[in-house]
């Protein structure tokens, strides 16, 4: 039997899954590498009264290696999938094997606003590094020191455009200044900003030092088993930053270790993909204000303070200006009028523009997934976003395998 691998079948959207809410039942979790679920027999029938051939079993294969996933896809062993192996780099080989693999492409409209968002730890346990990272001029200089177009050309086959952590154009929240500020490659200005901010001296190794004597040296933590394009782009970023006489060591970490260090405020700087680029920006503004205690990577303890009302022992009370920023989000949540909520969100993003918490690289280009040729009722195009719960709203209970 061919494995059906779906990103997620979760039902967070009311009314779209009147059948699925009661029909899907997990019946087996063996010690092996798969999870099997069944659905109850569906009584829906076609116009001629025939029982429609809906699927009655879904098998989720658990695979840790993206190369294995790619091989399975090329061999036609996957009915439907939209994550991990479907990179721009892999698209040509997947396109060439569509006929032999018996699959087609489905277009994905990205909910991401950025291929990678770099977060300096503004709540770092080391006082000197914390002071450096909280220096907005330092962050601006580091942003100006990145040649984004080279990254786009080399890593993303020329797809995308230089972009900060900011909502996409096709949303009510698009803020061009937020999206484009400090995205130009300007080494001269970056060096001047670092000099003016007090980082003009060098140590014996030629590395800039802070006014207190601390070398501008830190680690950039990268999840190694998440997305190869992020690893490749961060290798280039580190090279650009070294040209500014800033010493950066890129550390590729196993994902669970990377997450543990982040949640326990043990990272210097890290990188993750930029979610919340569409309307979800209003419901999960993790990159725009520190509200997400697991994902606002630039200030996890501030977010822990926010979500726990200061009760979390790991929390740090944020500065007054950040608390005022968080209050705007409280006002948004309390606003009953949809237009009023959108207006509060635009106001929040104007402040995000000034705070400049995190650094983006590239506007995420359109994506793709694969669908087996005999797997039908799957839309030719769908949004791809965490809060959309792809492919949930496309009604997976109506997918079927053509006999």
Short mmCIF file of C-alpha atoms in Angstrom, two decimals:
data_model
loop_
_atom_site.label_atom_id
_atom_site.label_comp_id
_atom_site.label_asym_id
_atom_site.label_seq_id
_atom_site.Cartn_x
_atom_site.Cartn_y
_atom_site.Cartn_z
CA UNK A 1 0.00 0.00 0.00
CA UNK A 2 1.26 3.49 -0.80
CA UNK A 3 1.82 5.73 2.20
CA UNK A 4 -0.34 8.80 2.54
CA UNK A 5 1.80 11.46 4.17
CA UNK A 6 -0.12 14.64 4.97
CA UNK A 7 1.33 17.62 6.77
CA UNK A 8 -1.39 17.66 9.38
CA UNK A 9 -5.02 16.74 9.79
CA UNK A 10 -6.00 19.06 12.57
CA UNK A 11 -9.34 20.75 12.79
CA UNK A 12 -9.01 24.23 14.19
CA UNK A 13 -11.52 25.79 11.78
CA UNK A 14 -15.16 25.32 12.91
CA UNK A 15 -17.80 24.08 10.44
CA UNK A 16 -15.34 22.95 7.79
CA UNK A 17 -15.04 19.47 9.27
CA UNK A 18 -18.50 18.45 10.38
CA UNK A 19 -17.74 14.91 9.21
CA UNK A 20 -14.07 14.72 10.16
CA UNK A 21 -14.51 15.88 13.72
CA UNK A 22 -16.09 12.56 14.58
CA UNK A 23 -14.90 10.34 11.75
CA UNK A 24 -11.14 10.21 12.22
CA UNK A 25 -9.95 7.87 14.94
CA UNK A 26 -6.40 6.91 15.84
CA UNK A 27 -6.42 3.16 16.30
CA UNK A 28 -2.77 2.12 16.27
CA UNK A 29 0.60 3.50 17.26
CA UNK A 30 3.01 0.59 16.81
CA UNK A 31 6.66 0.69 17.89
CA UNK A 32 7.68 0.92 14.22
CA UNK A 33 7.77 3.94 11.97
CA UNK A 34 4.17 4.68 11.16
CA UNK A 35 0.91 5.85 12.62
CA UNK A 36 -2.28 4.42 11.13
CA UNK A 37 -5.67 6.08 11.45
CA UNK A 38 -9.08 5.08 10.14
CA UNK A 39 -12.26 6.93 9.47
CA UNK A 40 -15.75 5.59 9.81
CA UNK A 41 -17.52 4.61 6.59
CA UNK A 42 -18.92 7.69 4.90
CA UNK A 43 -22.42 7.53 3.48
CA UNK A 44 -22.00 10.29 0.89
CA UNK A 45 -23.07 9.17 -2.58
CA UNK A 46 -22.73 10.59 -6.04
CA UNK A 47 -25.49 11.87 -8.35
CA UNK A 48 -26.25 8.31 -9.51
CA UNK A 49 -26.50 6.97 -5.99
CA UNK A 50 -23.12 5.22 -5.97
CA UNK A 51 -20.98 5.22 -2.86
CA UNK A 52 -18.11 7.65 -3.47
CA UNK A 53 -14.61 6.11 -3.09
CA UNK A 54 -13.39 8.12 -0.13
CA UNK A 55 -10.27 6.88 1.66
CA UNK A 56 -10.89 4.74 4.72
CA UNK A 57 -7.33 4.65 6.04
CA UNK A 58 -4.53 7.19 6.38
CA UNK A 59 -0.96 6.12 7.08
CA UNK A 60 1.53 8.67 8.37
CA UNK A 61 5.11 7.50 7.84
CA UNK A 62 7.59 9.05 10.25
CA UNK A 63 10.80 9.90 8.39
CA UNK A 64 13.76 11.73 9.90
CA UNK A 65 15.81 12.08 6.71
CA UNK A 66 14.75 14.49 3.97
CA UNK A 67 16.77 12.56 1.37
CA UNK A 68 14.74 9.47 2.21
CA UNK A 69 11.56 11.51 1.81
CA UNK A 70 12.74 12.76 -1.58
CA UNK A 71 13.54 9.22 -2.73
CA UNK A 72 10.14 7.99 -1.58
CA UNK A 73 8.48 10.83 -3.47
CA UNK A 74 10.44 10.15 -6.67
CA UNK A 75 9.49 6.47 -6.42
CA UNK A 76 5.79 7.33 -6.19
CA UNK A 77 5.44 6.09 -2.60
CA UNK A 78 3.70 9.22 -1.27
CA UNK A 79 0.14 10.24 -2.05
CA UNK A 80 0.29 13.81 -0.81
CA UNK A 81 2.91 15.94 0.90
CA UNK A 82 3.80 19.64 1.18
CA UNK A 83 6.81 19.89 3.47
CA UNK A 84 10.57 19.50 3.84
CA UNK A 85 11.72 17.84 0.59
CA UNK A 86 9.77 20.24 -1.64
CA UNK A 87 12.58 22.79 -1.90
CA UNK A 88 13.38 25.02 -4.87
CA UNK A 89 16.57 23.00 -5.32
CA UNK A 90 14.62 19.72 -5.57
CA UNK A 91 11.91 21.01 -7.89
CA UNK A 92 13.73 20.22 -11.19
CA UNK A 93 14.36 16.57 -10.30
CA UNK A 94 10.80 16.18 -9.00
CA UNK A 95 9.46 17.77 -12.18
CA UNK A 96 11.50 15.43 -14.37
CA UNK A 97 10.15 12.37 -12.54
CA UNK A 98 6.47 13.29 -12.45
CA UNK A 99 5.45 10.74 -15.07
CA UNK A 100 7.53 7.86 -13.72
CA UNK A 101 6.60 8.69 -10.13
CA UNK A 102 2.92 9.08 -10.93
CA UNK A 103 2.41 12.44 -9.23
CA UNK A 104 1.60 16.04 -10.08
CA UNK A 105 2.38 19.37 -8.45
CA UNK A 106 0.01 21.40 -6.29
CA UNK A 107 0.76 25.13 -5.94
CA UNK A 108 1.23 26.50 -2.43
CA UNK A 109 0.54 30.13 -1.60
CA UNK A 110 3.05 30.87 1.16
CA UNK A 111 1.87 32.18 4.48
CA UNK A 112 5.50 32.74 5.42
CA UNK A 113 6.80 36.26 5.06
CA UNK A 114 10.45 35.26 5.14
CA UNK A 115 12.71 32.35 4.32
CA UNK A 116 14.77 33.07 7.44
CA UNK A 117 14.52 35.46 10.39
CA UNK A 118 17.62 36.09 12.50
CA UNK A 119 17.06 36.91 16.17
CA UNK A 120 19.69 38.42 18.43
CA UNK A 121 18.88 37.48 22.01
CA UNK A 122 17.75 40.76 23.55
CA UNK A 123 17.39 39.05 26.94
CA UNK A 124 20.80 37.36 26.94
CA UNK A 125 22.07 36.19 30.31
CA UNK A 126 25.46 37.77 29.61
CA UNK A 127 25.09 41.46 30.46
CA UNK A 128 27.67 42.68 27.93
CA UNK A 129 26.25 40.70 25.02
CA UNK A 130 22.74 41.73 26.03
CA UNK A 131 23.79 45.38 25.86
CA UNK A 132 25.29 44.86 22.40
CA UNK A 133 22.26 43.01 21.04
CA UNK A 134 19.83 45.62 22.41
CA UNK A 135 21.72 48.33 20.56
CA UNK A 136 19.44 49.05 17.61
CA UNK A 137 22.32 50.58 15.64
CA UNK A 138 24.19 47.29 15.98
CA UNK A 139 21.23 45.36 14.58
CA UNK A 140 20.77 47.87 11.75
CA UNK A 141 24.45 47.60 10.85
CA UNK A 142 24.30 43.81 10.82
CA UNK A 143 21.27 43.98 8.54
CA UNK A 144 22.98 46.39 6.14
CA UNK A 145 25.97 44.06 6.06
CA UNK A 146 23.99 41.20 4.45
CA UNK A 147 24.05 40.85 0.66
CA UNK A 148 20.52 39.52 0.35
CA UNK A 149 20.43 39.53 -3.42
CA UNK A 150 23.44 37.21 -3.53
CA UNK A 151 21.67 34.85 -1.12
CA UNK A 152 18.53 34.97 -3.25
CA UNK A 153 20.51 34.24 -6.42
CA UNK A 154 22.64 31.45 -4.96
CA UNK A 155 20.27 29.70 -2.53
CA UNK A 156 16.83 30.51 -3.92
CA UNK A 157 17.50 30.44 -7.67
CA UNK A 158 16.71 34.13 -7.93
CA UNK A 159 13.22 33.78 -6.43
CA UNK A 160 12.08 36.29 -3.83
CA UNK A 161 13.28 39.74 -2.88
CA UNK A 162 15.14 41.33 0.02
CA UNK A 163 12.66 41.51 2.90
CA UNK A 164 12.57 42.10 6.62
CA UNK A 165 10.30 40.37 9.14
CA UNK A 166 7.13 42.00 7.79
CA UNK A 167 3.72 40.95 6.39
CA UNK A 168 3.46 40.24 2.69
CA UNK A 169 2.15 42.72 0.14
CA UNK A 170 -1.21 41.03 -0.38
CA UNK A 171 -2.44 41.73 3.16
CA UNK A 172 -4.13 44.71 4.87
CA UNK A 173 -1.02 44.91 7.06
CA UNK A 174 1.61 45.52 4.39
CA UNK A 175 4.01 48.20 5.59
CA UNK A 176 6.61 48.91 2.91
CA UNK A 177 9.02 50.70 5.20
CA UNK A 178 8.94 47.85 7.70
CA UNK A 179 9.44 45.31 4.91
CA UNK A 180 12.26 47.08 3.09
CA UNK A 181 14.15 49.08 5.72
CA UNK A 182 17.85 48.23 6.00
CA UNK A 183 17.65 45.54 3.29
CA UNK A 184 20.12 47.27 0.95
CA UNK A 185 23.67 45.90 0.97
CA UNK A 186 25.76 48.80 2.24
CA UNK A 187 29.03 47.75 3.86
CA UNK A 188 30.30 51.32 4.12
CA UNK A 189 27.24 52.47 6.05
CA UNK A 190 27.28 49.32 8.20
CA UNK A 191 30.90 49.93 9.19
CA UNK A 192 30.17 53.59 9.89
CA UNK A 193 27.23 52.69 12.14
CA UNK A 194 29.34 50.22 14.09
CA UNK A 195 32.10 52.80 14.48
CA UNK A 196 29.66 55.49 15.63
CA UNK A 197 28.01 53.08 18.09
CA UNK A 198 31.34 52.66 19.87
CA UNK A 199 32.56 49.45 18.25
CA UNK A 200 35.42 51.12 16.38
CA UNK A 201 38.30 49.46 18.24
CA UNK A 202 39.69 46.01 17.29
CA UNK A 203 41.44 43.39 19.38
CA UNK A 204 44.58 41.51 18.41
CA UNK A 205 42.56 39.21 16.14
CA UNK A 206 41.08 42.13 14.23
CA UNK A 207 37.64 41.66 15.81
CA UNK A 208 35.64 44.71 16.87
CA UNK A 209 35.22 45.24 20.59
CA UNK A 210 32.42 46.88 22.56
CA UNK A 211 33.11 49.94 24.76
CA UNK A 212 33.42 47.62 27.76
CA UNK A 213 36.14 45.61 26.05
CA UNK A 214 33.99 42.63 25.06
CA UNK A 215 34.80 41.31 21.57
CA UNK A 216 31.89 41.30 19.12
CA UNK A 217 31.95 37.53 19.03
CA UNK A 218 28.90 35.29 19.27
CA UNK A 219 27.31 32.07 18.05
CA UNK A 220 24.53 31.85 15.47
CA UNK A 221 22.46 28.74 16.24
CA UNK A 222 20.93 27.03 13.21
CA UNK A 223 18.58 24.01 13.32
CA UNK A 224 20.36 21.48 11.12
CA UNK A 225 17.48 19.10 10.51
CA UNK A 226 14.88 21.69 9.55
CA UNK A 227 15.55 23.30 6.15
CA UNK A 228 18.76 23.06 4.10
CA UNK A 229 18.15 26.47 2.52
CA UNK A 230 18.38 28.14 5.92
CA UNK A 231 21.72 26.45 6.60
CA UNK A 232 23.05 27.53 3.20
CA UNK A 233 21.85 31.12 3.57
CA UNK A 234 23.27 31.45 7.09
CA UNK A 235 26.68 30.26 5.91
CA UNK A 236 26.64 33.22 3.54
CA UNK A 237 25.42 35.60 6.26
CA UNK A 238 28.30 34.62 8.54
CA UNK A 239 30.74 35.37 5.73
CA UNK A 240 29.22 38.81 5.17
CA UNK A 241 29.37 39.62 8.87
CA UNK A 242 33.02 38.62 9.11
CA UNK A 243 33.71 41.33 6.52
CA UNK A 244 32.47 43.79 9.16
CA UNK A 245 35.11 42.44 11.59
CA UNK A 246 32.44 40.73 13.67
CA UNK A 247 33.34 37.20 14.77
CA UNK A 248 30.42 34.81 14.28
CA UNK A 249 30.49 31.04 14.68
CA UNK A 250 27.62 29.20 13.02
CA UNK A 251 26.59 26.24 15.14
CA UNK A 252 24.34 23.65 13.48
CA UNK A 253 22.28 22.01 16.21
CA UNK A 254 19.90 19.10 16.39
CA UNK A 255 16.41 20.57 16.41
CA UNK A 256 15.35 19.52 19.91
CA UNK A 257 18.61 20.93 21.33
CA UNK A 258 18.10 24.14 19.37
CA UNK A 259 14.57 24.43 20.79
CA UNK A 260 15.66 23.70 24.36
CA UNK A 261 18.37 26.35 24.22
CA UNK A 262 15.93 28.87 22.80
CA UNK A 263 13.21 28.24 25.37
CA UNK A 264 15.74 28.40 28.22
CA UNK A 265 17.28 31.65 26.97
CA UNK A 266 20.66 30.04 26.30
CA UNK A 267 21.26 31.19 22.71
CA UNK A 268 23.26 34.15 21.45
CA UNK A 269 21.48 34.51 18.12
CA UNK A 270 19.40 32.03 16.19
CA UNK A 271 17.41 31.67 13.00
CA UNK A 272 14.01 30.27 12.04
CA UNK A 273 11.57 30.64 9.17
CA UNK A 274 9.31 33.69 9.14
CA UNK A 275 5.72 32.66 9.80
CA UNK A 276 2.77 35.06 10.09
CA UNK A 277 2.96 36.79 6.74
CA UNK A 278 -0.75 36.95 5.88
CA UNK A 279 -3.84 37.58 8.02
CA UNK A 280 -2.24 35.25 10.57
CA UNK A 281 0.04 38.16 11.46
CA UNK A 282 -2.82 39.44 13.61
CA UNK A 283 -3.35 36.12 15.40
CA UNK A 284 0.29 35.16 15.83
CA UNK A 285 2.45 38.31 15.68
CA UNK A 286 5.47 36.49 17.09
CA UNK A 287 8.00 38.41 14.99
CA UNK A 288 6.40 41.81 15.45
CA UNK A 289 5.95 41.94 19.22
CA UNK A 290 7.13 39.43 21.88
CA UNK A 291 3.90 37.56 22.56
CA UNK A 292 4.90 33.97 21.75
CA UNK A 293 6.74 32.29 24.62
CA UNK A 294 8.07 29.58 22.33
CA UNK A 295 8.68 31.45 19.07
CA UNK A 296 9.49 35.14 19.71
CA UNK A 297 13.15 34.13 19.52
CA UNK A 298 14.60 37.58 20.09
CA UNK A 299 13.08 37.85 23.59
CA UNK A 300 11.61 34.59 24.88
CA UNK A 301 11.63 35.71 28.56
CA UNK A 302 9.70 38.87 27.66
CA UNK A 303 7.09 36.71 25.94
CA UNK A 304 7.03 34.38 28.95
CA UNK A 305 6.34 37.42 31.11
CA UNK A 306 3.51 38.48 28.81
CA UNK A 307 1.71 35.14 28.58
CA UNK A 308 2.08 34.30 32.28
CA UNK A 309 1.38 37.77 33.72
CA UNK A 310 4.89 37.60 35.13
CA UNK A 311 4.32 34.31 36.96
CA UNK A 312 6.70 32.17 34.87
CA UNK A 313 9.95 31.86 36.88
CA UNK A 314 11.92 32.14 33.62
CA UNK A 315 10.24 35.43 32.68
CA UNK A 316 11.88 38.84 32.51
CA UNK A 317 9.82 42.00 32.72
CA UNK A 318 10.40 43.91 29.48
CA UNK A 319 11.35 47.60 29.35
CA UNK A 320 8.59 50.19 29.43
CA UNK A 321 8.58 50.79 25.67
CA UNK A 322 8.13 47.06 25.03
CA UNK A 323 5.33 46.84 27.61
CA UNK A 324 3.60 49.70 25.80
CA UNK A 325 3.98 47.79 22.54
CA UNK A 326 2.40 44.73 24.14
CA UNK A 327 -0.48 46.90 25.35
CA UNK A 328 -1.36 47.66 21.73
CA UNK A 329 -1.81 43.95 21.16
CA UNK A 330 -4.00 43.71 24.25
CA UNK A 331 -6.15 46.47 22.75
CA UNK A 332 -6.32 44.54 19.49
CA UNK A 333 -7.51 41.40 21.27
CA UNK A 334 -10.17 43.37 23.13
CA UNK A 335 -11.42 45.20 20.02
CA UNK A 336 -14.81 43.77 18.89
CA UNK A 337 -14.84 45.45 15.47
CA UNK A 338 -12.89 43.65 12.68
CA UNK A 339 -11.83 46.92 11.08
CA UNK A 340 -10.78 48.20 14.46
CA UNK A 341 -8.61 45.12 15.01
CA UNK A 342 -6.91 45.65 11.67
CA UNK A 343 -6.26 49.28 12.54
CA UNK A 344 -4.70 48.25 15.86
CA UNK A 345 -2.53 45.76 13.98
CA UNK A 346 -1.27 48.42 11.60
CA UNK A 347 -0.50 50.62 14.61
CA UNK A 348 1.37 47.73 16.23
CA UNK A 349 3.47 47.22 13.09
CA UNK A 350 4.44 50.88 13.00
CA UNK A 351 5.97 50.40 16.42
CA UNK A 352 7.59 47.14 15.26
CA UNK A 353 9.26 49.16 12.54
CA UNK A 354 10.86 51.36 15.20
CA UNK A 355 11.76 48.51 17.55
CA UNK A 356 13.35 46.41 14.75
CA UNK A 357 13.43 43.27 16.88
CA UNK A 358 14.62 40.78 14.24
CA UNK A 359 16.32 40.65 10.82
CA UNK A 360 14.78 39.08 7.74
CA UNK A 361 16.44 37.85 4.54
CA UNK A 362 14.10 37.00 1.66
CA UNK A 363 10.37 37.16 0.93
CA UNK A 364 9.34 33.51 0.76
CA UNK A 365 8.56 32.61 -2.87
CA UNK A 366 5.56 30.48 -3.90
CA UNK A 367 5.95 26.81 -3.05
CA UNK A 368 4.69 23.46 -4.25
CA UNK A 369 3.69 20.05 -3.01
CA UNK A 370 3.17 16.72 -4.72
CA UNK A 371 -0.06 14.78 -5.19
CA UNK A 372 -0.34 11.28 -6.64
CA UNK A 373 -2.15 11.16 -9.98
CA UNK A 374 -4.75 8.75 -8.61
CA UNK A 375 -5.33 10.92 -5.52
CA UNK A 376 -8.25 13.16 -6.40
CA UNK A 377 -10.37 16.05 -5.09
CA UNK A 378 -7.20 17.83 -3.96
CA UNK A 379 -7.24 21.51 -4.96
CA UNK A 380 -4.68 22.60 -7.55
CA UNK A 381 -3.68 25.44 -5.24
CA UNK A 382 -3.98 26.11 -1.50
CA UNK A 383 -2.52 28.38 1.17
CA UNK A 384 0.43 27.04 3.13
CA UNK A 385 0.45 28.35 6.69
CA UNK A 386 0.62 26.94 10.19
CA UNK A 387 -2.51 28.67 11.46
CA UNK A 388 -4.38 27.74 8.27
CA UNK A 389 -3.62 24.12 9.15
CA UNK A 390 -2.79 23.11 5.61
CA UNK A 391 -4.42 21.05 4.17
CA UNK A 392 -7.26 21.04 6.73
CA UNK A 393 -9.66 23.57 5.19
CA UNK A 394 -9.43 21.84 1.79
CA UNK A 395 -11.68 19.10 3.25
CA UNK A 396 -9.39 16.03 3.28
CA UNK A 397 -12.41 13.86 4.09
CA UNK A 398 -13.42 14.35 0.46
CA UNK A 399 -10.10 13.21 -1.01
CA UNK A 400 -10.30 9.83 -2.70
CA UNK A 401 -8.09 7.33 -4.50
CA UNK A 402 -9.29 6.73 -8.03
CA UNK A 403 -9.73 3.05 -8.78
#
